[in-house]
Short mmCIF file of C-alpha atoms in Angstrom, two decimals:
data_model
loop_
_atom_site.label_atom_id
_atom_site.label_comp_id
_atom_site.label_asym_id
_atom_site.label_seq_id
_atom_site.Cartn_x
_atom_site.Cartn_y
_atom_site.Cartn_z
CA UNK A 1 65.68 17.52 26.12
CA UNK A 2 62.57 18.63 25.84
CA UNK A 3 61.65 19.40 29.48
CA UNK A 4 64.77 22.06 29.49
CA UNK A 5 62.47 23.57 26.47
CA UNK A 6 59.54 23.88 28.64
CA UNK A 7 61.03 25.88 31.69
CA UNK A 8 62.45 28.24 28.81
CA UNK A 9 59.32 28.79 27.23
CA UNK A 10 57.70 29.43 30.84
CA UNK A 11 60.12 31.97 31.41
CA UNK A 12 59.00 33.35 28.40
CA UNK A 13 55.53 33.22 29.02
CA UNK A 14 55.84 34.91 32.33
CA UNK A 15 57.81 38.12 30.70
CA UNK A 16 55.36 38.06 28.24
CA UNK A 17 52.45 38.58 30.71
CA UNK A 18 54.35 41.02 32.80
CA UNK A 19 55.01 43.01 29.73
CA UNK A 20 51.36 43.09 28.57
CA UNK A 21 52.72 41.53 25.47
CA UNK A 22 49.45 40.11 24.27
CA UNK A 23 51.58 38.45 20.40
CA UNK A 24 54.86 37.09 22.02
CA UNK A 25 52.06 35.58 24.98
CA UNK A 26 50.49 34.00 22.23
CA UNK A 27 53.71 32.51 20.23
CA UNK A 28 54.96 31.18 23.46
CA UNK A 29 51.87 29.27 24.47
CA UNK A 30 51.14 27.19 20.98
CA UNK A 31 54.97 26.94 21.18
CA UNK A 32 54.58 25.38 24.77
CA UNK A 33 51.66 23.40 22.93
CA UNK A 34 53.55 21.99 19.71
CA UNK A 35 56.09 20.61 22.91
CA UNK A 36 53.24 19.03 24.59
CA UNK A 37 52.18 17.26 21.18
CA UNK A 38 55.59 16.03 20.93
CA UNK A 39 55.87 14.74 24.34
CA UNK A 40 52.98 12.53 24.20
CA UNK A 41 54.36 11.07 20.52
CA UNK A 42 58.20 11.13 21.43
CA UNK A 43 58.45 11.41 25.23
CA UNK A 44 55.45 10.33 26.86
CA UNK A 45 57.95 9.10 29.45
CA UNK A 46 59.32 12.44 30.57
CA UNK A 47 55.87 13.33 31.76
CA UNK A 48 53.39 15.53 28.85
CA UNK A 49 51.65 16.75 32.20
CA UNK A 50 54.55 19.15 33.30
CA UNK A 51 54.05 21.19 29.77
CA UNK A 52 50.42 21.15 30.67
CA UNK A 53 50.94 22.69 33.41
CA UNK A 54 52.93 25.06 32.15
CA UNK A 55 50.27 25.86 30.08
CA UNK A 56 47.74 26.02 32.72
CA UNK A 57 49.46 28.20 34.98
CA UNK A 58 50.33 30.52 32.18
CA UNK A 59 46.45 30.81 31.44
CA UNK A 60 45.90 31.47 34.84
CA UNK A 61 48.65 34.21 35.10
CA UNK A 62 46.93 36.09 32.00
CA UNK A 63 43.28 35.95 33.82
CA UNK A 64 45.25 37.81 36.79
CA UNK A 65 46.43 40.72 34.56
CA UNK A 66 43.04 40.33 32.78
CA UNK A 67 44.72 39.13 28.93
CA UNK A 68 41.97 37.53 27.57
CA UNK A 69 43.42 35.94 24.35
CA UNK A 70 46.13 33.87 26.83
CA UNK A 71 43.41 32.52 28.64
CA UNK A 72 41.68 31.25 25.50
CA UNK A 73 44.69 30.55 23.47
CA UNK A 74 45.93 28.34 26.79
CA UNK A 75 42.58 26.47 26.44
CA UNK A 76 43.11 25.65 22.45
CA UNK A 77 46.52 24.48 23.28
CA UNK A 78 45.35 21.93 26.50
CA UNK A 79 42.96 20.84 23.63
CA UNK A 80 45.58 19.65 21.22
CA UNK A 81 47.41 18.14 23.71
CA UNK A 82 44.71 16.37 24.82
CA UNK A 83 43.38 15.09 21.90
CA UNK A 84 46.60 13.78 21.06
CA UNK A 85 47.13 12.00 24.22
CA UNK A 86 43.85 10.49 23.83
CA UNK A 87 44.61 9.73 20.85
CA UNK A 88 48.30 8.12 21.50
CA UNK A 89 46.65 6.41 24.21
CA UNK A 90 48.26 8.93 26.95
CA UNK A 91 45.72 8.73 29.49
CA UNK A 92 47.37 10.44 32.50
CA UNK A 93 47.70 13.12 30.43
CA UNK A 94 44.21 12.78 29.18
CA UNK A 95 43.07 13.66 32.71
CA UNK A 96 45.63 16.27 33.48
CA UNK A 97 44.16 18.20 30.05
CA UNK A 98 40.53 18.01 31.54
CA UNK A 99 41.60 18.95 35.27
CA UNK A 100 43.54 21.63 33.72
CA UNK A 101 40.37 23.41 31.40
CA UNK A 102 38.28 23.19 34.34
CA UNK A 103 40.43 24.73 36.49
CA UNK A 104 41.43 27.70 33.91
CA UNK A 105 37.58 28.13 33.37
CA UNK A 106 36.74 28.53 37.40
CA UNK A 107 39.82 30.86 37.53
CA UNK A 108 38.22 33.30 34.99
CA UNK A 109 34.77 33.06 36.84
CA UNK A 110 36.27 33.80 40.05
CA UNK A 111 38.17 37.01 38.90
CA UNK A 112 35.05 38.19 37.04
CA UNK A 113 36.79 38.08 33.70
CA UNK A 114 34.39 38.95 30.94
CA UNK A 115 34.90 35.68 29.09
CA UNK A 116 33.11 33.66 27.68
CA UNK A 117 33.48 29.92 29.28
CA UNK A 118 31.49 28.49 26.16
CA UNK A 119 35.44 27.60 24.54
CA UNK A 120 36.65 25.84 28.06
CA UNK A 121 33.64 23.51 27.62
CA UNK A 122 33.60 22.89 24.28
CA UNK A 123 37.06 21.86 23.84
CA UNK A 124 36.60 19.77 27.25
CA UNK A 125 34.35 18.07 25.22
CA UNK A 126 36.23 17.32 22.34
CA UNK A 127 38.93 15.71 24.35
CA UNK A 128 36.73 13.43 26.08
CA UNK A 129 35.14 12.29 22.81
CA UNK A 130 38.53 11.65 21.51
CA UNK A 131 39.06 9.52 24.26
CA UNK A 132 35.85 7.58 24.45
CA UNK A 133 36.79 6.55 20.72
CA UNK A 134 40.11 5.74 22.17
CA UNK A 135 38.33 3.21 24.48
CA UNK A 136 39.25 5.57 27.21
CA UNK A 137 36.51 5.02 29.76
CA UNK A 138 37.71 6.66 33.03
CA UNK A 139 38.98 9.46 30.66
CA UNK A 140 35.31 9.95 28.92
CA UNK A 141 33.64 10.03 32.48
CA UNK A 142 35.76 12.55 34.00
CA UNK A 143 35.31 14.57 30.88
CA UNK A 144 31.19 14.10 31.14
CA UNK A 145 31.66 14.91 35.41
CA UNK A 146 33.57 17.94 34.43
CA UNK A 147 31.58 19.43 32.34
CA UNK A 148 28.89 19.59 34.70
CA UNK A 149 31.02 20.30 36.67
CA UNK A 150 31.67 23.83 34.54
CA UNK A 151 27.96 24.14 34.15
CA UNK A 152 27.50 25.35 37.78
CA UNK A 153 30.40 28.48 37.21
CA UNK A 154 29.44 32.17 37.11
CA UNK A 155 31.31 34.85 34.44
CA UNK A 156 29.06 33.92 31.38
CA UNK A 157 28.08 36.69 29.07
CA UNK A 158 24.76 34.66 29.06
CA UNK A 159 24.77 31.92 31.80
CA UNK A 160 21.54 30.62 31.27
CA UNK A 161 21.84 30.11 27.56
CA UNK A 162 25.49 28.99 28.50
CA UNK A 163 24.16 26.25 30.97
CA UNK A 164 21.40 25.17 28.51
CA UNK A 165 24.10 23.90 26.09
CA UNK A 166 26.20 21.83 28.88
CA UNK A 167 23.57 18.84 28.00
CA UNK A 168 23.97 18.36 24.94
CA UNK A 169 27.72 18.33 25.21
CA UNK A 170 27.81 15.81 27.82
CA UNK A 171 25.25 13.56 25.03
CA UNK A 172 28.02 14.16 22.76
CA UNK A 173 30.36 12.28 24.97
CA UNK A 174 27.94 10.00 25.89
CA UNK A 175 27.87 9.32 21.79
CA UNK A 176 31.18 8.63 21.31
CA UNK A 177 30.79 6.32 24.08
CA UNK A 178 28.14 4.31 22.54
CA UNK A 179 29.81 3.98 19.65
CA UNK A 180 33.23 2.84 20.99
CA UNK A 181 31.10 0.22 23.01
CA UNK A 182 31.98 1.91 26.99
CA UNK A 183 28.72 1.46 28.43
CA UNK A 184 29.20 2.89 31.53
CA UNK A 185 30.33 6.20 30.17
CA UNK A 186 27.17 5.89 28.32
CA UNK A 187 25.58 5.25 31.56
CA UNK A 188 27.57 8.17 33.28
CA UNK A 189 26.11 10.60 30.64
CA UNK A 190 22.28 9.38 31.45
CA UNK A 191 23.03 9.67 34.90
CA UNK A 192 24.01 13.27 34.80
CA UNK A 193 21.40 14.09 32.30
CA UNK A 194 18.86 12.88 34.76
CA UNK A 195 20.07 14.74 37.54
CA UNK A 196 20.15 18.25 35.26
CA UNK A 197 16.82 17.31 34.10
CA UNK A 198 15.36 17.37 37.22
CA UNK A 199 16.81 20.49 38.56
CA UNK A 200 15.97 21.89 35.79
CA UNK A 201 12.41 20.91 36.83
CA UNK A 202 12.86 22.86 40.13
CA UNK A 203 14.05 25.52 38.62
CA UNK A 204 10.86 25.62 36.52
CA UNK A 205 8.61 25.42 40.06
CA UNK A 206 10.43 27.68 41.99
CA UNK A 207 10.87 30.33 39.16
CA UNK A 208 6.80 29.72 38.68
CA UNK A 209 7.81 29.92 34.92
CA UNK A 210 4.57 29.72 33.16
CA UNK A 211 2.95 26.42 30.75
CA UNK A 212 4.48 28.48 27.78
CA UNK A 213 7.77 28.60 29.42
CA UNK A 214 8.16 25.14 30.27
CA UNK A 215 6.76 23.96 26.41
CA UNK A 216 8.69 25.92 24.49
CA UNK A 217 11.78 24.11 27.05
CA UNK A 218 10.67 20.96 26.17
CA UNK A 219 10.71 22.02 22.05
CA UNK A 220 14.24 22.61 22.35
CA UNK A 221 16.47 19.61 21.18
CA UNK A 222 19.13 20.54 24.12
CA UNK A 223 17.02 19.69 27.05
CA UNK A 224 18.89 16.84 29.37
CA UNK A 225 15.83 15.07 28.58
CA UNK A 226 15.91 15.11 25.09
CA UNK A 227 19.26 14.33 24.65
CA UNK A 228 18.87 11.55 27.41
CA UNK A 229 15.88 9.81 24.94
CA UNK A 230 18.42 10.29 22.25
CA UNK A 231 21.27 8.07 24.51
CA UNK A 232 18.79 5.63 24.75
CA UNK A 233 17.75 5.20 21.02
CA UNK A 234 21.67 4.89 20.28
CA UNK A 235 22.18 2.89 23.18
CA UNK A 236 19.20 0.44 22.15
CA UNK A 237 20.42 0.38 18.26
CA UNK A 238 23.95 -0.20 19.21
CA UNK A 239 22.82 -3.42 21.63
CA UNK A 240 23.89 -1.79 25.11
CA UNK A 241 21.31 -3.68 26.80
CA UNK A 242 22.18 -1.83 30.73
CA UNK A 243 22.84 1.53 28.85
CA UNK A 244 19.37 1.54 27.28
CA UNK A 245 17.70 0.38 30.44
CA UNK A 246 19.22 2.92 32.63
CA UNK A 247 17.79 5.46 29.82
CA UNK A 248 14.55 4.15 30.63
CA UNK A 249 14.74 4.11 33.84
CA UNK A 250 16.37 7.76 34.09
CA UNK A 251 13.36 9.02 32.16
CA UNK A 252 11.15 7.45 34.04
CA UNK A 253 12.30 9.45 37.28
CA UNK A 254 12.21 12.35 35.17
CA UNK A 255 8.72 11.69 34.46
CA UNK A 256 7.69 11.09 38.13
CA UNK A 257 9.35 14.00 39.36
CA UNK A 258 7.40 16.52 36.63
CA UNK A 259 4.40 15.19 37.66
CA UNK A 260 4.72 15.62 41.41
CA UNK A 261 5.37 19.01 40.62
CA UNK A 262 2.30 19.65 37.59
CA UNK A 263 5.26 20.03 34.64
CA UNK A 264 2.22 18.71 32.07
CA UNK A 265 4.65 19.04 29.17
CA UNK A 266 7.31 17.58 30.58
CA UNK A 267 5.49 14.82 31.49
CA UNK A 268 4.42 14.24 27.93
CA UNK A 269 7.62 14.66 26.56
CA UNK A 270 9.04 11.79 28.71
CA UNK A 271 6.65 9.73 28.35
CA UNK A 272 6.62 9.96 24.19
CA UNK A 273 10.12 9.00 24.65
CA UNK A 274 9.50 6.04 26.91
CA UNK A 275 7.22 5.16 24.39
CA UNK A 276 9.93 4.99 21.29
CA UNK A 277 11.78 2.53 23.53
CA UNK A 278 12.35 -1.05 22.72
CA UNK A 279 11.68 -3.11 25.83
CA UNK A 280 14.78 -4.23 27.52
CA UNK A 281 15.05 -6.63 30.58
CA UNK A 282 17.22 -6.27 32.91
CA UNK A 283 17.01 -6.72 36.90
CA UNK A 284 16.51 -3.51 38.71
CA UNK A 285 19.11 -4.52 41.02
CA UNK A 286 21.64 -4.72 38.77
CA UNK A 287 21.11 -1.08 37.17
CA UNK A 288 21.08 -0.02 41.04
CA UNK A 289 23.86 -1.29 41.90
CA UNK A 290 25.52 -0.37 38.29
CA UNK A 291 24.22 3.55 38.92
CA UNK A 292 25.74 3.60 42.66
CA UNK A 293 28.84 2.87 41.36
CA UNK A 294 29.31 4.92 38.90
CA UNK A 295 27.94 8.16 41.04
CA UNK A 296 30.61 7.19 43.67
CA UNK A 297 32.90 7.79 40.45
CA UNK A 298 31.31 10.95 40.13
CA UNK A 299 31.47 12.23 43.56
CA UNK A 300 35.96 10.58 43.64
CA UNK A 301 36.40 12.77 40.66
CA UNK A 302 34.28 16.14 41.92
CA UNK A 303 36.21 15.72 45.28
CA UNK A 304 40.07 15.01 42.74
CA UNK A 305 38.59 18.14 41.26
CA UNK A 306 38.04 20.09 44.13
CA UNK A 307 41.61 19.37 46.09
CA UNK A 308 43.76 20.30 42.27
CA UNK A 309 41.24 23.59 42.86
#
């Protein structure tokens, strides 16, 4: 059985580590990955998340004795898993992938490992766009949550340039979303956009970044605010009436918040976008009500996150 297969290989893994043994640490983890992908197609029964864990806590045992490639070649191997269960329609596992990246990515922040946590997010991303296609709503949110989520960790060799690319990779999500037709992990992308627009606002004011500063920001096509127009256009050509309202309507806080605080160019820049907008009706209420919900989503899985932690 294949579960009798994973406690060998962990075994493995754990002699590995305590031998510094960098190549047989390496075999035995895309070993312990090849299981996981025939788990989810053969066995999804047996329970894929008890090889991802195996995974995970090997990762986290290489961070500890500070071996690099296990940590990175753990995350590539949650990644194919999780792509496959997304794409099998595994979503249990789905989620255990994502809880797992996030959790190997705050465990090399923590220890001050040296790595970069650009891989972590990027192949966080890639499973939840698998699953959005996959019609995999709750899957696609936690994903989009997550990744914020990651955005707030320490340990990057460049954090700044690190946390300027989190954006676009929740839009990416929010893409997939769109074109799978699950507007509210549409909506969940706008939402979070909005809110790392606007502290990216603050951190404009309190930094006292200069005019310059904040236009050559709003030039960038990875601005929260540029890729939350861009959710909107899609969301408007692809007929997701409450998806490109809430776009609107996130921009349009985005808008009123620069402008309490002087941003000029930011204000401009929303306000071009509000501009390319097609005018959609629909009740404020209802994208109220629509938003709350989905933030209390947010907030269940930050808290899910947060206990696993």
């Amino acid at each position: 059985m294949p579960l009798t297969e994973e406690a060998r290989l962990l075994d493995q893994g754990f002699s590995a580590v305590r031998a510094r043994n960098e190549v047989q640490l390496l075999r035995t983890v895309d070993d312990l990955g090849d299981l996981g992908i025939k788990c989810v197609g053969q066995f999804p029964e047996a329970g894929p998340e008890k090889v991802v864990s195996c995974i995970q806590t090997l990762g986290e045992v290489a961070v500890e004795k500070g071996l690099t490639v296990g940590l990175l070649d753990a995350s590539v191997s949650l990644g194919r898993i999780g792509q496959e269960a997304a794409r099998k329609g595994v979503e249990e596992t789905v989620l255990a992938v994502a809880s797992a990246l996030v959790t190997l990515g705050k465990k090399a922040s923590d220890s001050g490992m040296p790595v970069s946590l650009r891989l972590v997010a990027t192949t966080l991303k890639e499973v939840g766009k698998e699953a959005a296609r996959k019609g995999m709503e709750k899957a696609a949110i936690t994903s989009q949550s997550l990744l914020k989520e990651i955005a707030t960790f320490s340990g990057c060799e460049d954090l700044e340039v690190f946390q300027a690319d989190i954006p676009s990779l929740i839009r990416d999500v929010g893409k997939s979303a769109a074109g799978a037709g699950l507007e509210n992990a549409v909506i969940s992308a706008e939402l979070l956009l909005e809110d790392a627009q606007i502290a990216l606002n603050w951190a404009l004011l309190r930094k006292r970044k200069s005019l310059y500063k904040e236009r050559r920001i709003c030039e960038e096509t990875c601005t929260p605010l540029y890729c939350l127009g861009e959710l909107g256009k899609l969301s408007s050509r692809r007929k997701l009436e409450l998806a490109a309202a809430q776009a609107a309507l996130s921009i349009e806080t985005v808008r009123k918040n620069a402008e309490a605080g002087y941003l000029g160019n930011t204000v401009l820049s929303a306000e071009c976008l509000l501009d390319s907008f097609l005018d959609v009706k629909v009740p404020r209420a209802k994208l109220n009500r629509n938003a709350e919900e989905i933030r209390r989503l947010h907030e269940k899985i930050y808290s899910q996150f947060a206990e696993v932690r």
